[in-house]
Short mmCIF file of C-alpha atoms in Angstrom, two decimals:
data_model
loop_
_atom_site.label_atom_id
_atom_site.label_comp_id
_atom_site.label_asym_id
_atom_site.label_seq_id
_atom_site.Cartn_x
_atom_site.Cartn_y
_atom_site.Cartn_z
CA UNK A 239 67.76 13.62 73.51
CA UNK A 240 68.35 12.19 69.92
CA UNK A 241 71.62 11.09 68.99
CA UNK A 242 70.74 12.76 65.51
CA UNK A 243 73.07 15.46 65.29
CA UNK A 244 72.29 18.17 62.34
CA UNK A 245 74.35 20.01 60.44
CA UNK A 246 74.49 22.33 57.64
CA UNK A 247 76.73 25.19 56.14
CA UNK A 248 76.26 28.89 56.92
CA UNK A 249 74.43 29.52 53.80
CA UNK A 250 71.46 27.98 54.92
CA UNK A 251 71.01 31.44 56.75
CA UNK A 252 68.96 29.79 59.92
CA UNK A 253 68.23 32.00 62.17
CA UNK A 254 70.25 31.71 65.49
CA UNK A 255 67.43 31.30 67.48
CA UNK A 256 66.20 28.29 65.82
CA UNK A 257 69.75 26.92 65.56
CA UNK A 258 70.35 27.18 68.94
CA UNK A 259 66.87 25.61 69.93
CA UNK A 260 67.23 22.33 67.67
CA UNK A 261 71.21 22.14 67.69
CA UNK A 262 71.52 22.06 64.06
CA UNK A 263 75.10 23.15 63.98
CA UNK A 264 76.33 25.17 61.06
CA UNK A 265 79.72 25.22 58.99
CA UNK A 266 80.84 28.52 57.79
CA UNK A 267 81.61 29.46 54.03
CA UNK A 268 83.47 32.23 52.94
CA UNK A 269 83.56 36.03 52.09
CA UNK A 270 86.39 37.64 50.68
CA UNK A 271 86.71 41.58 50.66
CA UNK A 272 90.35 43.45 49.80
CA UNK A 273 91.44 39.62 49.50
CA UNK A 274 90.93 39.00 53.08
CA UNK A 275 89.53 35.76 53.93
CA UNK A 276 86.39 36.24 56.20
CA UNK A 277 84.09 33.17 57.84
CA UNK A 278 80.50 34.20 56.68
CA UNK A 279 78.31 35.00 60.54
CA UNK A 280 81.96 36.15 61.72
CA UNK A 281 81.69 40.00 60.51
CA UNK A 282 78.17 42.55 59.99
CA UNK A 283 76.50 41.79 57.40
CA UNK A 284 76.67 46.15 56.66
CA UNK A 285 80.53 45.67 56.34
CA UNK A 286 79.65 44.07 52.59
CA UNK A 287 77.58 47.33 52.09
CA UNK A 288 80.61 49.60 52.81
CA UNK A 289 82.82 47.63 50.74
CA UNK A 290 80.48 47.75 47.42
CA UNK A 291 79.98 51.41 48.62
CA UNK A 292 83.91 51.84 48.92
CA UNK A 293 85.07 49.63 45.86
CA UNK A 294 81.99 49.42 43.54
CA UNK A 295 82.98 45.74 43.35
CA UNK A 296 80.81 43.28 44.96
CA UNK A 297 82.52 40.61 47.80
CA UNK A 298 83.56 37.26 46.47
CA UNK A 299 82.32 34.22 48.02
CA UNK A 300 84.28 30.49 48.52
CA UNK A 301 83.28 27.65 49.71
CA UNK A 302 83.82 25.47 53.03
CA UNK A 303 86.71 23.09 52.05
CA UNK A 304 87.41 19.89 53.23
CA UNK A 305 89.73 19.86 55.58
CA UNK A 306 87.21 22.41 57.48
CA UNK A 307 84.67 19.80 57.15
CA UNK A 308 86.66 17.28 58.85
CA UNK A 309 87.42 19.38 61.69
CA UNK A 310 83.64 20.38 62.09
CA UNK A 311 82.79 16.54 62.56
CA UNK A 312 85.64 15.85 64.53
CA UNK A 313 84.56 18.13 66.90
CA UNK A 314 80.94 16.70 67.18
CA UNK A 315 82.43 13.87 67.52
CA UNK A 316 84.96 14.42 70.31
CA UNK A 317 81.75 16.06 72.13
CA UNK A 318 79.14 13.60 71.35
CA UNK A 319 81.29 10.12 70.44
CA UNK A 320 78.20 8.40 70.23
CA UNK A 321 76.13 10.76 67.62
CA UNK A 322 74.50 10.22 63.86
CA UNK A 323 75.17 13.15 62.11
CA UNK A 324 73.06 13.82 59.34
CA UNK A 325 74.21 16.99 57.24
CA UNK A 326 71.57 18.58 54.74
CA UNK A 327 73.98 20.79 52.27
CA UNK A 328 74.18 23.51 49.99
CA UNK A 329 73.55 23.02 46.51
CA UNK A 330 76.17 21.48 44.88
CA UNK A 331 75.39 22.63 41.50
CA UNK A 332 76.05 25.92 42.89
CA UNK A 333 79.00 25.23 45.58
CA UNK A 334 81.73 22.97 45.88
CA UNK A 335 80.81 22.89 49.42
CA UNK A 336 79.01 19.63 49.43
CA UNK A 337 81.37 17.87 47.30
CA UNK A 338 83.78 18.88 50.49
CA UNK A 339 81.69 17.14 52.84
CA UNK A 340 81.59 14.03 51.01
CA UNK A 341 85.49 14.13 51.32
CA UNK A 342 85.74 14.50 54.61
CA UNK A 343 83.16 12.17 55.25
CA UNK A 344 85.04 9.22 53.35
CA UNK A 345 87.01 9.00 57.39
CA UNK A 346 84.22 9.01 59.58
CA UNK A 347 81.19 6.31 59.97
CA UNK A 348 77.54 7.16 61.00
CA UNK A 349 77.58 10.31 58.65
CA UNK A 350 74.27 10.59 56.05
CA UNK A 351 74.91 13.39 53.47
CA UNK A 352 71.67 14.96 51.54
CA UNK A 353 72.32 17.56 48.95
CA UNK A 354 69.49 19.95 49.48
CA UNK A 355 69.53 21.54 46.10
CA UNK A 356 68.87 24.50 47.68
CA UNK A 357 70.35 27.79 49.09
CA UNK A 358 69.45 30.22 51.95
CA UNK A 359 65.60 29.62 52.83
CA UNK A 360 64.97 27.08 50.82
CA UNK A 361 67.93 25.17 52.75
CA UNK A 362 66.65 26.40 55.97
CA UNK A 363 63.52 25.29 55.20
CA UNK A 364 64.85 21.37 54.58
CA UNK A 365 66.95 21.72 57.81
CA UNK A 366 64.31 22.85 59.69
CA UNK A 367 61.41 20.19 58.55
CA UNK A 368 64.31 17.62 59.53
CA UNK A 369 64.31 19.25 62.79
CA UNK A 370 60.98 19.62 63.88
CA UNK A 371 60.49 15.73 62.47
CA UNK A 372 63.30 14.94 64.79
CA UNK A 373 61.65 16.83 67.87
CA UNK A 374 57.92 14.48 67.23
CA UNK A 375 60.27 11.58 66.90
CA UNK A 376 63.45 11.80 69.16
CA UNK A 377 64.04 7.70 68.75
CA UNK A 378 63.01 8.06 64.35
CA UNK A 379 65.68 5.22 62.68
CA UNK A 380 68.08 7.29 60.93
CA UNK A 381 67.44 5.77 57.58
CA UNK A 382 63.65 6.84 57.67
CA UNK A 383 64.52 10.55 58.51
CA UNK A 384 66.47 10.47 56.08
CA UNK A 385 64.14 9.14 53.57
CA UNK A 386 61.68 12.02 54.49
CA UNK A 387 64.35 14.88 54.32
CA UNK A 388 65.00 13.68 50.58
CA UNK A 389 61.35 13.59 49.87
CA UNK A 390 61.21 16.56 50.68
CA UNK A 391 64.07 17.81 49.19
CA UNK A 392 62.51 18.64 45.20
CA UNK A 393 59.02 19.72 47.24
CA UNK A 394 60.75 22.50 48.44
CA UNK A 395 60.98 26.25 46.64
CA UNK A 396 62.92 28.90 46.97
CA UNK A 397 62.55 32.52 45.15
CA UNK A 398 64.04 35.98 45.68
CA UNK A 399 63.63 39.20 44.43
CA UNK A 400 66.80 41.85 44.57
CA UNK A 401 65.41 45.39 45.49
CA UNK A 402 67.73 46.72 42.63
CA UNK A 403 70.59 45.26 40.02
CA UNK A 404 74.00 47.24 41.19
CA UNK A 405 75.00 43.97 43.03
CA UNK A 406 74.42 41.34 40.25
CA UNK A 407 75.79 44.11 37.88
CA UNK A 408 78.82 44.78 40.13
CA UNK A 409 79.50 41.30 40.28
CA UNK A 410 79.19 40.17 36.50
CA UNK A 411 76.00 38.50 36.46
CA UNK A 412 74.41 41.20 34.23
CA UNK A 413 75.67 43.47 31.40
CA UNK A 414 75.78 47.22 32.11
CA UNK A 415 73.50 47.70 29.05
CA UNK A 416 70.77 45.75 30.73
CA UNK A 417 71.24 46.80 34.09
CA UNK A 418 70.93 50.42 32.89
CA UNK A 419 67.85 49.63 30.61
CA UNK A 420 66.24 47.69 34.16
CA UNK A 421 66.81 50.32 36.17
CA UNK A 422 65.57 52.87 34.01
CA UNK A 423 62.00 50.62 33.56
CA UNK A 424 62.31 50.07 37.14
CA UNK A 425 62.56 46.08 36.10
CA UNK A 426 62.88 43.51 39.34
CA UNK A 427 63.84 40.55 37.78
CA UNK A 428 63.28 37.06 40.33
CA UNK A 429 65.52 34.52 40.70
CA UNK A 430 64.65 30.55 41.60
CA UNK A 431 66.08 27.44 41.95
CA UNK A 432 65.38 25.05 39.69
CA UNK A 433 66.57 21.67 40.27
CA UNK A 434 69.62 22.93 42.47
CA UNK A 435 70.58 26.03 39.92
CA UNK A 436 70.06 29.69 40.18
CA UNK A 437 68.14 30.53 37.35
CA UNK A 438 65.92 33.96 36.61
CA UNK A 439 62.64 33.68 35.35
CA UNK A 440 59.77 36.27 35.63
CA UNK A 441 60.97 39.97 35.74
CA UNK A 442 58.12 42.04 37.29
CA UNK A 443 57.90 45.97 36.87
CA UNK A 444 57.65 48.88 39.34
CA UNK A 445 57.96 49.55 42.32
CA UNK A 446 59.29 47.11 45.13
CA UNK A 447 56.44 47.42 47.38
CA UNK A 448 53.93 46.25 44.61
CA UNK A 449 55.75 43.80 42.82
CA UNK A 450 56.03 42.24 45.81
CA UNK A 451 52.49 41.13 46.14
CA UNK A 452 52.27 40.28 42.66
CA UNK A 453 55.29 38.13 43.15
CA UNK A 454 54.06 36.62 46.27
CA UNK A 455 50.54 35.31 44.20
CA UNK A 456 52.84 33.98 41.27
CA UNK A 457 54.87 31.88 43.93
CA UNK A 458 51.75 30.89 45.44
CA UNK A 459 49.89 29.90 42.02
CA UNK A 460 53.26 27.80 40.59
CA UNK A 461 53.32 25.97 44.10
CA UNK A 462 50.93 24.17 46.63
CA UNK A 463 52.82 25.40 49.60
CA UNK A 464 52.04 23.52 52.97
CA UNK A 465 49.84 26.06 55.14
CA UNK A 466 51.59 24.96 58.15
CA UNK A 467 54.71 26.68 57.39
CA UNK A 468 56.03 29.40 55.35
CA UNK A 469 59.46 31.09 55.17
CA UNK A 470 59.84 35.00 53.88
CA UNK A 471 63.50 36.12 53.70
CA UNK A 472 64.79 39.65 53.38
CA UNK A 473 68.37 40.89 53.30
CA UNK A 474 69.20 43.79 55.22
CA UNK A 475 67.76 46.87 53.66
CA UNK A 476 63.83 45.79 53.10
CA UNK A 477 61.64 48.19 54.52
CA UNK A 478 59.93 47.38 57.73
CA UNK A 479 56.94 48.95 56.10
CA UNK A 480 56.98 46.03 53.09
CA UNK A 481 57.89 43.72 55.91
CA UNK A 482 55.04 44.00 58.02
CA UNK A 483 53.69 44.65 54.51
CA UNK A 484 54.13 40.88 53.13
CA UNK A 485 53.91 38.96 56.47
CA UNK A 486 50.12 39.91 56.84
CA UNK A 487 49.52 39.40 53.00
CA UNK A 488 51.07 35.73 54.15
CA UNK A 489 48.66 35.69 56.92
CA UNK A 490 45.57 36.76 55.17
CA UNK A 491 46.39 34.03 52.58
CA UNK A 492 46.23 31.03 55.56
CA UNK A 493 50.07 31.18 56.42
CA UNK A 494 49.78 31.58 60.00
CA UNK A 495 53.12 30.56 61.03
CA UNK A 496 55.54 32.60 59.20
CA UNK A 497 59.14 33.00 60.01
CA UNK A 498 61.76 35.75 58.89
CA UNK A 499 64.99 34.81 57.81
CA UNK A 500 67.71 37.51 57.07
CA UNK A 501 70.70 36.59 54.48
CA UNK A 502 73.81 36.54 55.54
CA UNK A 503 77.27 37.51 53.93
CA UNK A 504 77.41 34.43 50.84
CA UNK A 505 73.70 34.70 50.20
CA UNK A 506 73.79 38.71 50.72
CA UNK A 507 76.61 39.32 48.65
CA UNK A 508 75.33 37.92 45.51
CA UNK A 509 71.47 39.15 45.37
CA UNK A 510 72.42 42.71 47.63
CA UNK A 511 70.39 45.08 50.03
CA UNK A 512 66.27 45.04 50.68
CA UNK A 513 65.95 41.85 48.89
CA UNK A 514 62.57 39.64 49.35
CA UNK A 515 62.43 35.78 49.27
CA UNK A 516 59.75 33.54 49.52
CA UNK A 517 60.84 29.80 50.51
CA UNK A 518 58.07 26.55 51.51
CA UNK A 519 57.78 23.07 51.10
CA UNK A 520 54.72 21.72 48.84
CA UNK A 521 52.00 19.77 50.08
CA UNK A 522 53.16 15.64 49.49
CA UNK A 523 52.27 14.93 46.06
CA UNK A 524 52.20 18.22 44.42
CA UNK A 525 55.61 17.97 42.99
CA UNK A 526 56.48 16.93 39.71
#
């Protein structure tokens, strides 16, 4: 077994599954509803649904602090004394979250921090690459597995589509005049990160099971994505029908391997209900 321990925050929203398989172990952030602190994976992710529905606000979100970080490595290192822990983190142009880590880090040795620049699949994505590297190369020297996650690191892309505006309207990040003038033209705008910020681009009209498509070919004509591996992310609310919808579209296209991801609370309280995301890594030497 490597003595590579990974680690990343909760909202890198990697599926339990595959968390459990490569024992990438995960931090939690923070939801706050009614000004209750709640540790994001800890609740349903329907309980932020019943609050919007309940308060027509939209839950707050807060970052893992340091003194949470240094009790998360203490505790890999009380079970595994001898370990490298590598931790792959959310932006930090986003989150104070990796700024945390590097604090608590400052009293530990044999910890490598890498700021993914990236949030919920796109983070996954990075975490995930590390780990299947780390599975073909159990004994790989730290410092080159590092090198490779950070290469990889601005060849990676994430994009997501919100099925509607109320939560990004609820929550400040768009005036009621142009949430009401969307929703009327039935507007889906998309929303990428671009060098470790959120940032909407392309707004795409109609309805959510065509704009997906034409969404899915603009993501695939900006970016060279690597065939072996593709990431589609929904939050809870996305049609099964535009599910099964997009992951055959994916296939059709050459992505054979295709995994789901779900958002959880931080990454589902900001972009809301039956939301689509696309996340991959580009093929070496496609990035600029």
């Amino acid at each position: 077994m490597s003595r590579v321990i990974l680690t990343t925050e909760s909202g890198a929203d990697i599926p339990t599954d595959l968390a459990k398989k490569h024992n990438i172990q995960i931090v939690s952030m923070h939801v706050i509803m009614d000004d209750i602190d709640h540790l994001d994976g800890s609740f349903p992710v329907t309980d932020l649904y019943d609050y919007y529905e309940r308060t027509k606000k939209t839950p707050s979100t807060t970052a893992t602090n340091p003194n949470e970080y240094t009790a998360f490595f203490e505790k890999i290192r009380s079970e595994q004394p001898d370990s490298i822990i590598v931790h792959i983190g959310y932006t930090s142009k986003a989150s104070s979250s990796f700024q945390s880590a590097v604090l608590a880090a400052e009293d530990f040795e044999n910890i490598h921090l890498i700021d993914a620049l990236n949030v919920s699949g796109g983070l996954a994505a990075i975490v995930l690459y590390a780990a299947d590297l780390l599975e073909k190369e159990p004994d790989i020297a730290v410092g080159k597995l590092v090198s490779a996650i950070e290469a990889v690191v601005p060849r990676t892309h994430f994009s997501f589509m919100p099925s509607g505006l109320e939560f990004l309207r609820a929550g400040g990040r768009v005036s009621n005049a142009a949430y009401l003038g969307a929703s009327l033209l039935k507007i889906k705008p998309t929303i990428e990160l671009i060098d470790g910020k959120l940032v909407s681009t392309k707004k795409y009209r109609g309805k959510m099971s065509r704009v997906v498509v034409d969404f899915f070919d603009d993501y695939l004509k900006a970016y060279a994505i690597d065939e072996n591996k593709l990431y589609l992310i929904q939050s809870l609310g996305l049609g099964e029908e535009i599910m099964n919808q997009m992951e055959n579209y994916a296939k059709e296209k050459g992505y054979q391997d295709v995994t789901w991801i779900q958002t959880g609370g931080v990454i589902t309280s900001h972009g809301g209900p039956g939301a689509f995301g696309i996340a991959g890594i580009e093929k070496s030497g496609n990035a600029e």
